[in-house]
């Protein structure tokens, strides 16, 4: 008899079909397939009575299926939203493929579920009847494990769930839900983890990570400071002992740091402290004929952003050529008259901000199921460091003059190269500016980051021959390339924005109109 029982459980674990008329029900079989082991005990040795006791007295949450049985209701299974992709955290019910009262069999598709990757079918592993649909078609942002329907074994039990309300997902420990088996001896549970023997360190270890780790929080050398101030001091190389604290018990706060950085004492220290963005560490391997360049945190972050952008953002690109003769003449005349140092990029940023005012779709950020459009224009300015690009945010660019923009962009550029940008100065923005013109690049197709509307790339100025009426003239031109996120910016909208941008670049006075 024992061998027969063992073979029956083995068939269940291996996926053999078990119907309602057999000794083991389909719902019990589906549960066993998902578990395979419980507290270290082999399922082939479990008695059916112990399993029935487990199923009727406990709530079992496993792989998105929330099992529930209440004494006042017939035996039933609550099915929770399953995790249909590795990165899925929530899902949307597109439509139900079964109606309440329909018979279902293991493998039947109950509903279409929209995940972060695609729309997939949600299949049941139980035989029975769909007694209750808890969430209707079109329900969005459902967390994993949330009950969405109820399955019963007998058709006559459907009426008992007419006014049924779902339970909350149970995240309790599984050890509290498992009763003892009177048919089995007491066996200590198998530990979840297996002890691993320590591995002896290599005599000559080579660690690239140690050379590129992020700045640590400064040690507590008798100076009280807030965590944020201590971390910022470590990143910028400030000695906390030289800062006068005004916080509780004389502790140093961020305001104290900012006041110190504006003082002459910090200027003296800044001349002697190392750069906050060091050169990449190089490890020479002369015997192997190569050398290794360590990947720093800025490069790692840039790589992660690039991968996420290429994998998740549907890009499209627009390109226009602009005549910048008037623009270059205006910059030259203004710098000569006002003794300033305006650059082409400064005027381009102002033109981009005014163009966003004309076409607000380029001033939006995708926030899940909605697009957030700011009432002002915040632009991201790309800063190139020796370990990778970073972005500083120019806020309210539409309300600032070109000189103010030039001063603030210069400040962001200096802070970015020194690694001094604060989170407030490097987060946000709806449109990014990438300027590779100083490197002689005529055209580029930039990436779109952080669910922004797009990125505009500025090309280098070049001379080209153009036909003007019956004459052939040499003009100064440059290419502008706009990369857009097609999820919330259409091609025609991007083209309209580029039309405004071209008009402002070729005739700068039109920005005032």
Coordinates of N, CA, C and O in Angstrom, one line a residue, residues 146-275:
X146 N -2.7 40.1 -5.4 CA -4.1 40.6 -5.0 C -5.1 39.6 -5.6 O -5.1 39.2 -6.8
X147 N -6.1 39.2 -4.8 CA -7.2 38.3 -5.2 C -8.0 38.9 -6.4 O -8.4 40.0 -6.3
X148 N -8.1 38.1 -7.5 CA -8.9 38.6 -8.6 C -10.1 37.7 -9.0 O -11.0 38.1 -9.7
X149 N -10.1 36.4 -8.5 CA -11.3 35.6 -8.7 C -11.3 34.4 -7.7 O -10.3 34.2 -7.0
X150 N -12.4 33.7 -7.8 CA -12.6 32.6 -6.8 C -13.1 31.4 -7.7 O -13.9 31.5 -8.5
X151 N -12.4 30.2 -7.4 CA -12.7 29.0 -8.0 C -13.3 28.0 -7.0 O -12.8 27.9 -5.9
X152 N -14.4 27.3 -7.3 CA -15.0 26.3 -6.5 C -15.0 25.0 -7.2 O -14.9 24.9 -8.5
X153 N -15.1 23.9 -6.5 CA -15.1 22.6 -7.1 C -16.5 22.1 -7.6 O -16.6 21.4 -8.5
X154 N -17.5 22.5 -6.9 CA -18.9 22.1 -7.2 C -19.7 23.2 -7.7 O -19.7 24.4 -7.2
X155 N -20.5 23.0 -8.8 CA -21.3 24.0 -9.4 C -22.3 24.6 -8.5 O -22.7 25.7 -8.5
X156 N -22.8 23.7 -7.6 CA -23.8 24.2 -6.6 C -23.3 25.1 -5.6 O -24.2 25.8 -4.9
X157 N -22.0 25.3 -5.5 CA -21.5 26.3 -4.5 C -21.3 27.7 -5.0 O -20.9 28.6 -4.3
X158 N -21.6 27.9 -6.3 CA -21.4 29.2 -6.9 C -22.3 30.3 -6.2 O -21.8 31.4 -6.0
X159 N -23.5 29.9 -5.9 CA -24.5 30.9 -5.4 C -24.0 31.5 -4.0 O -24.3 32.6 -3.7
X160 N -23.2 30.7 -3.3 CA -22.7 31.1 -2.0 C -21.7 32.3 -2.1 O -21.5 33.0 -1.0
X161 N -21.2 32.6 -3.3 CA -20.2 33.6 -3.4 C -20.7 34.9 -4.1 O -20.0 35.7 -4.7
X162 N -22.1 35.0 -4.2 CA -22.6 36.2 -4.9 C -22.2 37.5 -4.2 O -21.9 38.5 -4.9
X163 N -22.1 37.6 -2.9 CA -21.7 38.8 -2.2 C -20.3 38.6 -1.6 O -20.0 39.3 -0.5
X164 N -19.5 37.8 -2.2 CA -18.2 37.5 -1.6 C -17.3 38.7 -1.7 O -17.2 39.4 -2.7
X165 N -16.5 39.0 -0.6 CA -15.5 40.1 -0.7 C -14.1 39.4 -0.4 O -14.0 38.5 0.4
X166 N -13.1 39.8 -1.2 CA -11.8 39.2 -1.1 C -11.1 39.5 0.2 O -11.3 40.5 0.9
X167 N -10.2 38.6 0.6 CA -9.3 38.8 1.7 C -8.1 39.5 1.3 O -7.8 39.7 0.1
X168 N -7.3 40.1 2.2 CA -6.0 40.7 1.9 C -5.0 39.7 1.7 O -5.0 38.6 2.3
X169 N -4.0 39.9 0.8 CA -2.9 39.0 0.6 C -2.2 38.7 1.9 O -1.9 39.6 2.7
X170 N -2.0 37.4 2.1 CA -1.4 37.0 3.4 C 0.1 36.8 3.2 O 0.6 36.0 2.4
X171 N 0.9 37.5 4.0 CA 2.3 37.4 3.9 C 2.9 36.7 5.1 O 4.1 36.9 5.4
X172 N 2.1 36.0 5.8 CA 2.6 35.3 7.1 C 3.6 34.3 6.8 O 3.8 33.8 5.7
X173 N 4.3 33.9 7.8 CA 5.3 32.9 7.7 C 4.7 31.5 7.4 O 3.7 31.2 8.0
X174 N 5.3 30.8 6.6 CA 4.7 29.5 6.2 C 4.8 28.5 7.3 O 4.0 27.6 7.4
X175 N 5.8 28.6 8.2 CA 6.0 27.7 9.3 C 4.8 27.7 10.2 O 4.5 26.7 10.9
X176 N 4.1 28.8 10.3 CA 3.0 28.9 11.2 C 1.7 28.3 10.6 O 0.7 28.1 11.4
X177 N 1.7 28.0 9.3 CA 0.5 27.5 8.7 C 0.5 26.0 8.5 O -0.5 25.4 8.1
X178 N 1.6 25.3 8.8 CA 1.8 23.9 8.5 C 1.5 23.1 9.8 O 2.2 23.1 10.7
X179 N 0.4 22.3 9.8 CA 0.1 21.4 11.0 C 1.0 20.2 11.0 O 1.6 19.8 10.0
X180 N 1.0 19.5 12.1 CA 1.8 18.3 12.2 C 1.1 17.2 11.6 O -0.2 17.1 11.5
X181 N 1.8 16.2 11.1 CA 1.3 15.0 10.4 C 1.2 13.9 11.4 O 2.3 13.4 11.8
X182 N 0.1 13.4 11.8 CA 0.0 12.3 12.8 C 0.6 11.0 12.3 O 0.9 10.1 13.0
X183 N 0.7 10.9 10.9 CA 1.1 9.7 10.3 C 2.7 9.6 10.1 O 3.2 8.6 9.6
X184 N 3.3 10.7 10.5 CA 4.8 10.8 10.3 C 5.5 11.0 11.6 O 5.0 11.7 12.5
X185 N 6.7 10.5 11.7 CA 7.5 10.8 12.9 C 8.0 12.2 12.9 O 8.0 12.8 11.8
X186 N 8.3 12.7 14.0 CA 8.9 14.1 14.1 C 10.3 14.1 13.5 O 11.2 13.4 14.0
X187 N 10.4 14.8 12.4 CA 11.7 15.0 11.7 C 12.1 16.4 11.7 O 11.2 17.3 11.4
X188 N 13.3 16.8 12.1 CA 13.6 18.2 12.1 C 13.6 18.7 10.7 O 14.0 18.1 9.7
X189 N 13.1 20.0 10.6 CA 13.0 20.6 9.3 C 14.4 20.8 8.7 O 15.4 21.1 9.3
X190 N 14.4 20.6 7.4 CA 15.7 20.9 6.6 C 15.9 22.4 6.5 O 15.0 23.1 6.1
X191 N 17.1 22.8 6.9 CA 17.3 24.3 6.8 C 17.3 24.8 5.4 O 17.6 24.0 4.5
X192 N 16.8 26.0 5.3 CA 16.7 26.6 3.9 C 18.1 26.9 3.3 O 18.2 27.0 2.1
X193 N 19.1 27.1 4.2 CA 20.4 27.4 3.6 C 21.4 26.3 4.0 O 21.3 25.7 5.0
X194 N 22.4 26.1 3.2 CA 23.4 25.1 3.4 C 24.7 25.8 3.8 O 25.1 26.7 3.1
X195 N 25.3 25.4 4.9 CA 26.5 26.0 5.3 C 27.6 25.8 4.3 O 27.7 24.8 3.7
X196 N 28.3 26.9 4.1 CA 29.4 26.9 3.1 C 30.7 27.1 3.8 O 30.8 28.0 4.6
X197 N 31.7 26.3 3.4 CA 33.0 26.4 4.0 C 33.6 27.7 3.6 O 33.6 28.1 2.4
X198 N 34.3 28.5 4.5 CA 34.9 29.7 4.0 C 36.1 29.4 3.1 O 36.8 28.4 3.2
X199 N 36.2 30.3 2.1 CA 37.2 30.2 1.1 C 38.4 31.0 1.5 O 38.3 32.2 1.8
X200 N 39.6 30.4 1.5 CA 40.8 31.1 1.8 C 41.1 32.2 0.8 O 40.9 32.0 -0.4
X201 N 41.6 33.3 1.3 CA 41.9 34.4 0.4 C 43.1 34.1 -0.5 O 44.0 33.4 -0.1
X202 N 43.1 34.6 -1.7 CA 44.2 34.4 -2.6 C 45.4 35.2 -2.1 O 45.3 36.2 -1.5
X203 N 46.6 34.6 -2.2 CA 47.8 35.3 -1.7 C 48.0 36.6 -2.3 O 48.5 37.6 -1.7
X204 N 47.7 36.8 -3.6 CA 47.8 38.1 -4.2 C 46.5 38.5 -4.9 O 46.4 38.4 -6.1
X205 N 45.5 38.9 -4.1 CA 44.2 39.2 -4.7 C 44.3 40.5 -5.5 O 45.0 41.4 -5.2
X206 N 43.5 40.5 -6.6 CA 43.4 41.7 -7.4 C 41.9 42.2 -7.4 O 41.1 41.5 -7.8
X207 N 41.7 43.3 -6.8 CA 40.3 43.8 -6.7 C 40.1 45.1 -7.4 O 40.8 46.1 -7.0
X208 N 39.3 45.1 -8.4 CA 39.0 46.4 -9.1 C 38.0 47.2 -8.4 O 37.9 48.4 -8.5
X209 N 37.1 46.5 -7.5 CA 36.0 47.2 -6.9 C 36.5 48.2 -5.9 O 36.0 49.3 -5.7
X210 N 37.6 47.9 -5.2 CA 38.1 48.7 -4.1 C 38.6 50.1 -4.7 O 38.5 51.1 -4.0
X211 N 39.0 50.1 -5.9 CA 39.5 51.3 -6.5 C 38.4 52.2 -7.0 O 38.7 53.4 -7.3
X212 N 37.2 51.7 -7.1 CA 36.1 52.5 -7.8 C 34.9 52.7 -6.9 O 33.9 53.1 -7.3
X213 N 35.0 52.3 -5.6 CA 33.8 52.3 -4.8 C 33.5 53.8 -4.5 O 34.3 54.7 -4.5
X214 N 32.2 54.0 -4.2 CA 31.7 55.4 -4.0 C 32.3 55.9 -2.7 O 32.7 55.2 -1.8
X215 N 32.4 57.2 -2.6 CA 32.9 57.8 -1.4 C 32.2 57.4 -0.2 O 31.0 57.4 -0.1
X216 N 32.9 57.0 0.8 CA 32.3 56.5 2.1 C 32.0 57.7 2.9 O 32.5 58.8 2.8
X217 N 31.1 57.5 3.9 CA 30.8 58.6 4.8 C 32.0 58.8 5.7 O 32.6 57.9 6.2
X218 N 32.3 60.1 6.0 CA 33.4 60.4 6.7 C 33.4 59.8 8.1 O 32.3 59.8 8.7
X219 N 34.5 59.3 8.7 CA 34.5 58.7 10.0 C 34.1 59.7 11.1 O 34.4 60.9 10.9
X220 N 33.6 59.2 12.2 CA 33.2 60.1 13.3 C 34.4 60.4 14.1 O 34.7 59.7 15.0
X221 N 35.0 61.5 13.8 CA 36.3 61.9 14.6 C 35.9 62.9 15.6 O 36.5 64.0 15.6
X222 N 34.9 62.7 16.4 CA 34.6 63.6 17.5 C 33.7 64.8 17.1 O 33.5 65.7 17.9
X223 N 33.3 64.8 15.8 CA 32.5 65.9 15.3 C 31.1 65.4 15.0 O 30.9 64.4 14.3
X224 N 30.1 66.0 15.6 CA 28.7 65.7 15.4 C 28.2 66.3 14.1 O 28.5 67.5 13.8
X225 N 27.6 65.5 13.2 CA 27.1 66.0 11.9 C 25.9 65.1 11.5 O 25.8 64.0 11.8
X226 N 25.0 65.7 10.7 CA 23.9 65.0 10.2 C 24.5 64.0 9.1 O 25.6 64.2 8.6
X227 N 23.7 63.0 8.8 CA 24.2 62.0 7.9 C 24.4 62.6 6.5 O 25.4 62.3 5.8
X228 N 23.5 63.5 6.1 CA 23.6 64.1 4.8 C 24.8 65.0 4.7 O 25.5 65.0 3.7
X229 N 25.0 65.8 5.8 CA 26.2 66.6 5.8 C 27.5 65.8 5.9 O 28.5 66.2 5.2
X230 N 27.5 64.7 6.6 CA 28.7 63.9 6.7 C 29.0 63.3 5.3 O 30.2 63.2 4.9
X231 N 28.0 62.8 4.7 CA 28.2 62.2 3.3 C 28.7 63.2 2.3 O 29.6 62.9 1.5
X232 N 28.1 64.4 2.3 CA 28.5 65.4 1.4 C 29.9 65.9 1.7 O 30.6 66.2 0.7
X233 N 30.3 65.9 2.9 CA 31.6 66.3 3.3 C 32.6 65.3 2.8 O 33.7 65.7 2.3
X234 N 32.3 64.0 2.8 CA 33.2 63.0 2.3 C 33.3 63.1 0.8 O 34.4 62.9 0.3
X235 N 32.2 63.4 0.1 CA 32.2 63.5 -1.3 C 33.0 64.7 -1.8 O 33.6 64.6 -2.9
X236 N 33.0 65.7 -1.1 CA 33.6 67.0 -1.5 C 35.0 67.2 -0.9 O 35.7 68.2 -1.2
X237 N 35.4 66.3 0.0 CA 36.7 66.4 0.7 C 36.8 67.5 1.7 O 37.9 68.0 2.0
X238 N 35.7 67.9 2.3 CA 35.7 68.9 3.4 C 36.0 68.3 4.7 O 35.4 67.2 5.1
X239 N 36.9 68.9 5.5 CA 37.2 68.5 6.9 C 36.1 69.1 7.8 O 36.0 70.3 8.0
X240 N 35.3 68.2 8.4 CA 34.2 68.6 9.3 C 34.7 69.4 10.5 O 34.0 70.2 11.0
X241 N 36.0 69.1 10.9 CA 36.5 69.8 12.1 C 36.7 71.3 11.8 O 36.8 72.1 12.8
X242 N 36.8 71.7 10.5 CA 36.9 73.1 10.2 C 35.6 73.9 10.0 O 35.6 75.1 9.8
X243 N 34.5 73.1 10.1 CA 33.2 73.7 9.9 C 32.5 74.0 11.3 O 32.5 73.1 12.2
X244 N 32.0 75.2 11.5 CA 31.3 75.6 12.7 C 29.9 75.1 12.6 O 29.1 75.5 11.7
X245 N 29.5 74.2 13.5 CA 28.1 73.6 13.5 C 27.2 74.5 14.3 O 27.5 75.0 15.4
X246 N 26.0 74.6 13.8 CA 24.9 75.4 14.4 C 23.7 74.6 14.8 O 22.7 75.1 15.3
X247 N 23.8 73.2 14.6 CA 22.7 72.4 14.9 C 22.7 72.0 16.4 O 23.4 72.6 17.2
X248 N 21.9 71.0 16.7 CA 21.8 70.6 18.1 C 23.1 70.1 18.6 O 23.8 69.3 17.9
X249 N 23.5 70.5 19.8 CA 24.8 70.2 20.4 C 26.0 70.5 19.5 O 27.0 69.9 19.6
X250 N 25.8 71.5 18.7 CA 26.9 72.0 17.9 C 27.1 71.1 16.7 O 28.2 71.2 16.1
X251 N 26.2 70.3 16.3 CA 26.4 69.4 15.1 C 26.3 70.2 13.8 O 25.7 71.3 13.7
X252 N 27.0 69.7 12.8 CA 27.2 70.3 11.5 C 26.0 69.9 10.6 O 25.7 68.7 10.5
X253 N 25.3 70.9 10.1 CA 24.2 70.6 9.2 C 24.6 71.0 7.7 O 25.7 71.5 7.5
X254 N 23.7 70.7 6.8 CA 23.9 71.1 5.4 C 24.0 72.6 5.2 O 24.8 73.1 4.4
X255 N 23.3 73.3 6.0 CA 23.4 74.8 5.9 C 24.7 75.3 6.4 O 25.3 76.2 5.8
X256 N 25.3 74.6 7.4 CA 26.6 75.0 7.8 C 27.7 74.7 6.7 O 28.6 75.4 6.5
X257 N 27.5 73.5 6.0 CA 28.4 73.2 5.0 C 28.3 74.2 3.8 O 29.3 74.6 3.3
X258 N 27.1 74.6 3.4 CA 26.9 75.5 2.4 C 27.5 76.9 2.7 O 28.1 77.5 1.9
X259 N 27.4 77.3 4.0 CA 28.0 78.6 4.4 C 29.5 78.5 4.4 O 30.2 79.4 4.0
X260 N 30.0 77.3 4.8 CA 31.5 77.1 4.8 C 32.0 77.1 3.3 O 33.1 77.7 3.0
X261 N 31.3 76.5 2.4 CA 31.7 76.4 1.0 C 31.7 77.8 0.4 O 32.4 78.0 -0.6
X262 N 30.9 78.7 0.9 CA 30.9 80.1 0.3 C 31.9 81.0 1.0 O 32.1 82.1 0.5
X263 N 32.7 80.5 2.0 CA 33.7 81.3 2.7 C 35.0 81.2 2.0 O 35.3 80.3 1.1
X264 N 35.9 82.1 2.4 CA 37.3 82.0 1.9 C 38.1 80.8 2.4 O 39.0 80.4 1.7
X265 N 37.7 80.3 3.6 CA 38.5 79.1 4.1 C 38.3 77.9 3.2 O 39.2 77.2 3.0
X266 N 37.1 77.8 2.6 CA 36.9 76.7 1.7 C 37.6 76.8 0.4 O 38.1 75.9 -0.2
X267 N 37.8 78.1 -0.1 CA 38.5 78.3 -1.3 C 40.0 77.9 -1.1 O 40.6 77.3 -2.0
X268 N 40.5 78.1 0.1 CA 41.9 77.7 0.3 C 42.0 76.2 0.4 O 42.9 75.6 -0.2
X269 N 41.0 75.6 1.0 CA 41.1 74.1 1.1 C 40.8 73.5 -0.3 O 41.4 72.5 -0.6
X270 N 40.0 74.1 -1.1 CA 39.7 73.6 -2.4 C 40.9 73.6 -3.3 O 41.0 72.7 -4.2
X271 N 41.8 74.5 -3.1 CA 43.0 74.5 -3.9 C 43.9 73.3 -3.7 O 44.8 72.9 -4.5
X272 N 43.8 72.7 -2.5 CA 44.7 71.6 -2.1 C 44.1 70.3 -2.1 O 44.8 69.2 -2.1
X273 N 42.7 70.2 -2.1 CA 42.1 68.9 -2.0 C 42.0 68.2 -3.4 O 42.0 68.9 -4.4
X274 N 42.0 66.9 -3.4 CA 42.0 66.2 -4.7 C 40.6 66.3 -5.4 O 39.6 66.7 -4.7
X275 N 40.6 66.1 -6.7 CA 39.3 66.2 -7.4 C 38.3 65.2 -6.9 O 38.7 64.1 -6.6

